[in-house]
Structures are given as C-alpha cells and as structure tokens.
mmCIF file of C-alpha atoms in Angstrom:
data_model
loop_
_atom_site.group_PDB
_atom_site.id
_atom_site.type_symbol
_atom_site.label_atom_id
_atom_site.label_comp_id
_atom_site.label_asym_id
_atom_site.label_seq_id
_atom_site.Cartn_x
_atom_site.Cartn_y
_atom_site.Cartn_z
ATOM 1 C CA PHE A 1 75.513 98.125 87.332
ATOM 2 C CA VAL A 2 75.347 100.430 90.331
ATOM 3 C CA ASP A 3 71.839 100.933 91.718
ATOM 4 C CA MET A 4 71.879 104.602 92.694
ATOM 5 C CA SER A 5 68.417 104.323 94.288
ATOM 6 C CA SER A 6 69.523 101.513 96.605
ATOM 7 C CA HIS A 7 69.678 102.063 100.361
ATOM 8 C CA PRO A 8 71.485 98.948 101.659
ATOM 9 C CA GLU A 9 71.861 100.525 105.104
ATOM 10 C CA GLN A 10 68.038 100.586 105.463
ATOM 11 C CA TYR A 11 66.695 97.323 104.014
ATOM 12 C CA ALA A 12 67.380 94.332 101.748
ATOM 13 C CA HIS A 13 66.787 94.692 98.008
ATOM 14 C CA THR A 14 65.578 92.185 95.433
ATOM 15 C CA TYR A 15 67.154 92.171 91.969
ATOM 16 C CA LYS A 16 66.604 90.437 88.661
ATOM 17 C CA ILE A 17 69.234 90.842 85.958
ATOM 18 C CA SER A 18 68.864 90.877 82.191
ATOM 19 C CA ALA A 19 71.131 91.552 79.216
ATOM 20 C CA VAL A 20 70.509 94.157 76.516
ATOM 21 C CA ASP A 21 72.066 93.619 73.077
ATOM 22 C CA THR A 22 73.477 96.336 70.803
ATOM 23 C CA CYS A 23 70.062 96.792 69.153
ATOM 24 C CA GLY A 24 68.419 97.520 72.508
ATOM 25 C CA ASN A 25 66.620 94.161 72.798
ATOM 26 C CA GLU A 26 66.361 92.971 76.376
ATOM 27 C CA GLY A 27 66.693 89.287 77.158
ATOM 28 C CA PRO A 28 64.773 87.341 79.813
ATOM 29 C CA LEU A 29 65.076 88.281 83.460
ATOM 30 C CA SER A 30 67.160 86.102 85.751
ATOM 31 C CA PRO A 31 65.717 84.563 88.908
ATOM 32 C CA TYR A 32 65.783 87.150 91.692
ATOM 33 C CA HIS A 33 68.499 87.553 94.277
ATOM 34 C CA ARG A 34 67.719 89.281 97.592
ATOM 35 C CA THR A 35 70.571 91.039 99.363
ATOM 36 C CA MET A 36 71.336 90.737 103.067
ATOM 37 C CA TYR A 37 70.526 93.634 105.378
ATOM 38 C CA LEU A 38 72.473 93.820 108.660
ATOM 39 C CA GLY A 39 71.101 95.660 111.693
ATOM 40 C CA ILE A 40 72.809 96.095 115.067
ATOM 41 C CA SER A 41 71.343 96.750 118.506
ATOM 42 C CA GLN A 42 72.398 96.848 122.141
ATOM 43 C CA GLY A 43 72.262 93.486 123.921
ATOM 44 C CA ASN A 44 70.889 92.669 127.370
ATOM 45 C CA THR A 45 74.236 92.983 129.125
ATOM 46 C CA SER A 46 76.802 95.772 129.114
ATOM 47 C CA GLY A 47 79.089 95.529 126.104
ATOM 48 C CA GLU A 48 76.894 93.012 124.270
ATOM 49 C CA VAL A 49 75.955 93.730 120.650
ATOM 50 C CA ILE A 50 73.240 91.865 118.737
ATOM 51 C CA LEU A 51 73.691 91.459 114.995
ATOM 52 C CA GLU A 52 70.609 90.464 112.974
ATOM 53 C CA TRP A 53 70.368 90.162 109.196
ATOM 54 C CA THR A 54 67.976 89.080 106.505
ATOM 55 C CA HIS A 55 68.750 85.750 104.891
ATOM 56 C CA TYR A 56 70.317 85.825 101.446
ATOM 57 C CA GLU A 57 67.817 84.503 98.879
ATOM 58 C CA ASP A 58 68.325 83.114 95.391
ATOM 59 C CA GLU A 59 65.065 82.321 93.563
ATOM 60 C CA SER A 60 66.786 79.748 91.325
ATOM 61 C CA GLY A 61 67.984 77.691 94.280
ATOM 62 C CA GLN A 62 71.479 77.424 92.752
ATOM 63 C CA PHE A 63 73.113 79.505 95.500
ATOM 64 C CA GLN A 64 72.373 77.741 98.768
ATOM 65 C CA PRO A 65 74.718 79.028 101.466
ATOM 66 C CA LEU A 66 75.733 76.638 104.220
ATOM 67 C CA LYS A 67 77.197 79.276 106.574
ATOM 68 C CA TYR A 68 77.211 82.975 107.333
ATOM 69 C CA TYR A 69 80.580 84.519 108.154
ATOM 70 C CA ILE A 70 80.735 87.421 110.624
ATOM 71 C CA TYR A 71 83.450 90.034 110.123
ATOM 72 C CA ARG A 72 84.491 92.880 112.455
ATOM 73 C CA LYS A 73 87.073 95.636 112.637
ATOM 74 C CA ASN A 74 87.520 98.413 115.189
ATOM 75 C CA VAL A 75 89.976 100.700 113.406
ATOM 76 C CA PRO A 76 87.949 103.036 111.140
ATOM 77 C CA PHE A 77 90.420 103.524 108.284
ATOM 78 C CA HIS A 78 91.999 100.085 108.401
ATOM 79 C CA PRO A 79 91.069 98.309 105.147
ATOM 80 C CA PHE A 80 90.818 94.775 106.541
ATOM 81 C CA TYR A 81 88.202 93.064 108.644
ATOM 82 C CA SER A 82 88.778 89.934 110.727
ATOM 83 C CA ILE A 83 86.445 86.982 110.631
ATOM 84 C CA ILE A 84 85.185 86.496 114.186
ATOM 85 C CA ASP A 85 82.896 83.498 113.666
ATOM 86 C CA SER A 86 80.788 81.475 111.260
ATOM 87 C CA ILE A 87 77.342 80.064 111.933
ATOM 88 C CA PRO A 88 74.936 77.744 110.061
ATOM 89 C CA ALA A 89 72.940 79.468 107.307
ATOM 90 C CA ASN A 90 69.603 78.640 108.941
ATOM 91 C CA LEU A 91 70.462 81.231 111.644
ATOM 92 C CA ASN A 92 70.452 84.983 111.122
ATOM 93 C CA ASN A 93 71.551 86.538 114.403
ATOM 94 C CA TYR A 94 74.703 86.663 116.482
ATOM 95 C CA ASN A 95 75.629 88.124 119.886
ATOM 96 C CA ASP A 96 79.077 89.684 120.107
ATOM 97 C CA HIS A 97 81.145 91.173 122.942
ATOM 98 C CA PRO A 98 83.483 93.496 120.998
ATOM 99 C CA PRO A 99 86.217 95.745 122.396
ATOM 100 C CA ALA A 100 85.247 99.231 123.570
ATOM 101 C CA GLY A 101 84.960 101.958 120.960
ATOM 102 C CA MET A 102 83.575 101.947 117.427
ATOM 103 C CA ASN A 103 83.203 98.520 115.814
ATOM 104 C CA TYR A 104 82.300 97.856 112.181
ATOM 105 C CA TYR A 105 80.607 94.668 110.983
ATOM 106 C CA PHE A 106 79.474 92.913 107.847
ATOM 107 C CA ILE A 107 78.080 89.463 107.074
ATOM 108 C CA THR A 108 78.993 87.334 104.088
ATOM 109 C CA THR A 109 78.031 83.964 102.698
ATOM 110 C CA HIS A 110 79.411 81.938 99.841
ATOM 111 C CA ARG A 111 78.931 78.654 98.094
ATOM 112 C CA ASP A 112 81.081 76.060 99.798
ATOM 113 C CA ALA A 113 81.381 73.944 96.654
ATOM 114 C CA CYS A 114 82.898 76.316 94.093
ATOM 115 C CA TYR A 115 85.684 78.896 94.203
ATOM 116 C CA PRO A 116 86.245 79.903 90.572
ATOM 117 C CA SER A 117 88.858 82.612 91.095
ATOM 118 C CA SER A 118 90.231 82.351 94.594
ATOM 119 C CA ILE A 119 92.892 80.478 96.468
ATOM 120 C CA ASP A 120 91.405 81.415 99.844
ATOM 121 C CA LYS A 121 88.237 79.402 100.499
ATOM 122 C CA GLU A 122 87.304 81.661 103.442
ATOM 123 C CA VAL A 123 86.938 84.598 101.043
ATOM 124 C CA GLY A 124 85.847 83.033 97.743
ATOM 125 C CA GLY A 125 85.895 84.518 94.282
ATOM 126 C CA PRO A 126 83.868 87.462 92.979
ATOM 127 C CA TYR A 127 81.062 85.262 91.637
ATOM 128 C CA ASP A 128 80.322 83.013 94.574
ATOM 129 C CA TYR A 129 79.612 85.189 97.581
ATOM 130 C CA SER A 130 77.235 87.847 98.822
ATOM 131 C CA LEU A 131 77.967 90.630 101.316
ATOM 132 C CA SER A 132 75.652 92.530 103.632
ATOM 133 C CA ASN A 133 75.818 96.257 104.165
ATOM 134 C CA ILE A 134 78.498 97.491 106.590
ATOM 135 C CA ASP A 135 77.121 98.649 109.926
ATOM 136 C CA ASP A 136 78.795 100.124 112.974
ATOM 137 C CA TYR A 137 78.162 100.278 116.695
ATOM 138 C CA GLU A 138 79.882 102.208 119.477
ATOM 139 C CA ILE A 139 80.434 100.384 122.770
ATOM 140 C CA ASN A 140 80.238 102.363 126.007
ATOM 141 C CA VAL A 141 82.760 101.815 128.772
ATOM 142 C CA GLY A 142 81.114 102.752 132.072
ATOM 143 C CA ASN A 143 79.440 106.113 131.494
ATOM 144 C CA ALA A 144 82.001 107.364 128.972
ATOM 145 C CA ILE A 145 82.119 106.743 125.254
ATOM 146 C CA VAL A 146 85.576 105.802 124.039
ATOM 147 C CA LYS A 147 86.517 107.461 120.752
ATOM 148 C CA VAL A 148 89.834 107.128 118.993
ATOM 149 C CA HIS A 149 91.116 110.078 116.988
ATOM 150 C CA ILE A 150 94.779 110.544 116.187
ATOM 151 C CA ASP A 151 96.243 113.579 114.423
ATOM 152 C CA ILE A 152 99.325 112.568 112.484
ATOM 153 C CA ALA A 153 101.873 114.855 110.827
ATOM 154 C CA ILE A 154 104.241 113.485 108.196
ATOM 155 C CA TYR A 155 106.968 115.775 106.858
ATOM 156 C CA PRO A 156 108.728 117.007 104.803
ATOM 157 C CA ASN A 157 106.311 117.046 101.911
ATOM 158 C CA PRO A 158 107.455 116.179 99.315
ATOM 159 C CA MET A 159 109.591 113.494 100.920
ATOM 160 C CA LYS A 160 113.031 112.623 99.550
ATOM 161 C CA ASN A 161 114.587 109.602 101.279
ATOM 162 C CA THR A 162 113.134 109.795 104.778
ATOM 163 C CA ALA A 163 110.224 111.391 106.583
ATOM 164 C CA GLU A 164 109.259 112.110 110.165
ATOM 165 C CA LEU A 165 105.960 111.084 111.629
ATOM 166 C CA THR A 166 104.672 112.822 114.767
ATOM 167 C CA TYR A 167 101.529 112.236 116.784
ATOM 168 C CA TYR A 168 100.221 112.934 120.272
ATOM 169 C CA ASN A 169 100.590 109.969 122.625
ATOM 170 C CA PRO A 170 98.307 110.514 125.670
ATOM 171 C CA ASN A 171 100.136 107.707 127.521
ATOM 172 C CA ASN A 172 103.560 109.350 126.950
#
C-alpha cells in the first residue's frame, strides 16, 4: 500500500494495517506503527549539522529497537549510503561534521534479534527494519556554497564495442 496523502518529509505518520478478504470484509486493525521523521539544522559551529528524529513506535511492543543507524552520502545520484554511526535507541539526535557540499541522510532501526531474509545484519531483511525520510543539507565553506555539477557526454549512441566519455575537469 502506498499512502499518497503521506508527507514523510514534514512529519511522522501513524498507521494501523488490516486485511480485506475477497468479499470486502475487513479484519481487525493491527497495533499502530509510527514512522520516523528526520529533520536537519545548522549546528553551533561552522560545518556542524544536527540531525533530530522522532522515535520509531510500535504499539504492540514487539518491535523494540536497540539502536538507530545513521546513514549519509554526498553524491546526489549515487545509489548507496554509508553508515556513519549507530547510537542507542533511547537517543534521537546526532551531531555530524560532514564534508562540504550537499549531504543526504536517513535514519534506520531494526530488530537485533531476527533477520528473516538477510545475510547482512547491518541492513536486515524487509520485515525487520524501519527507515526515516531522506533529508539533505548543504554545508557552506567560508562564504561560498560548494555545488557539484558535472556534464558528461558518452558517445557514440548507440554504442557498439566501445564508447568515449568526456567531461570538464576544472583542475585539468
């Protein structure tokens, strides 16, 4: 189910789930789950970023996270984030000193006891973790904002056996 009215970049949502049979009869509602909302602000010192999020909540008490995992990337179209730290689940804020430029963050938590479909215990399976929204923050360097934009040309198109890639390198 995709909640089209959801605004995860603005606030946490609370959900209860039910099943509907082929006759249209709805079953009982599940205990609620409340998502995590991540917000980012400028810290007290230059280059410091403060991450704050709402705690993940499970009304049933069956999903009790022990840690929150903090992920960051600073390449916009790169598909992978790196875990930068983990903190106890009773905390919900973190101060970071990321590299200059645009940085993207999300927070995750998972059950430490059960990994039903994963080899990697840092990631977990699809049924045992919860993710926050993805938020970004641009770090100033001095008085200038550092932005990375690279125009790339790949040719010929269509390619046969080889292709050439060209881009502007400001550092020669």
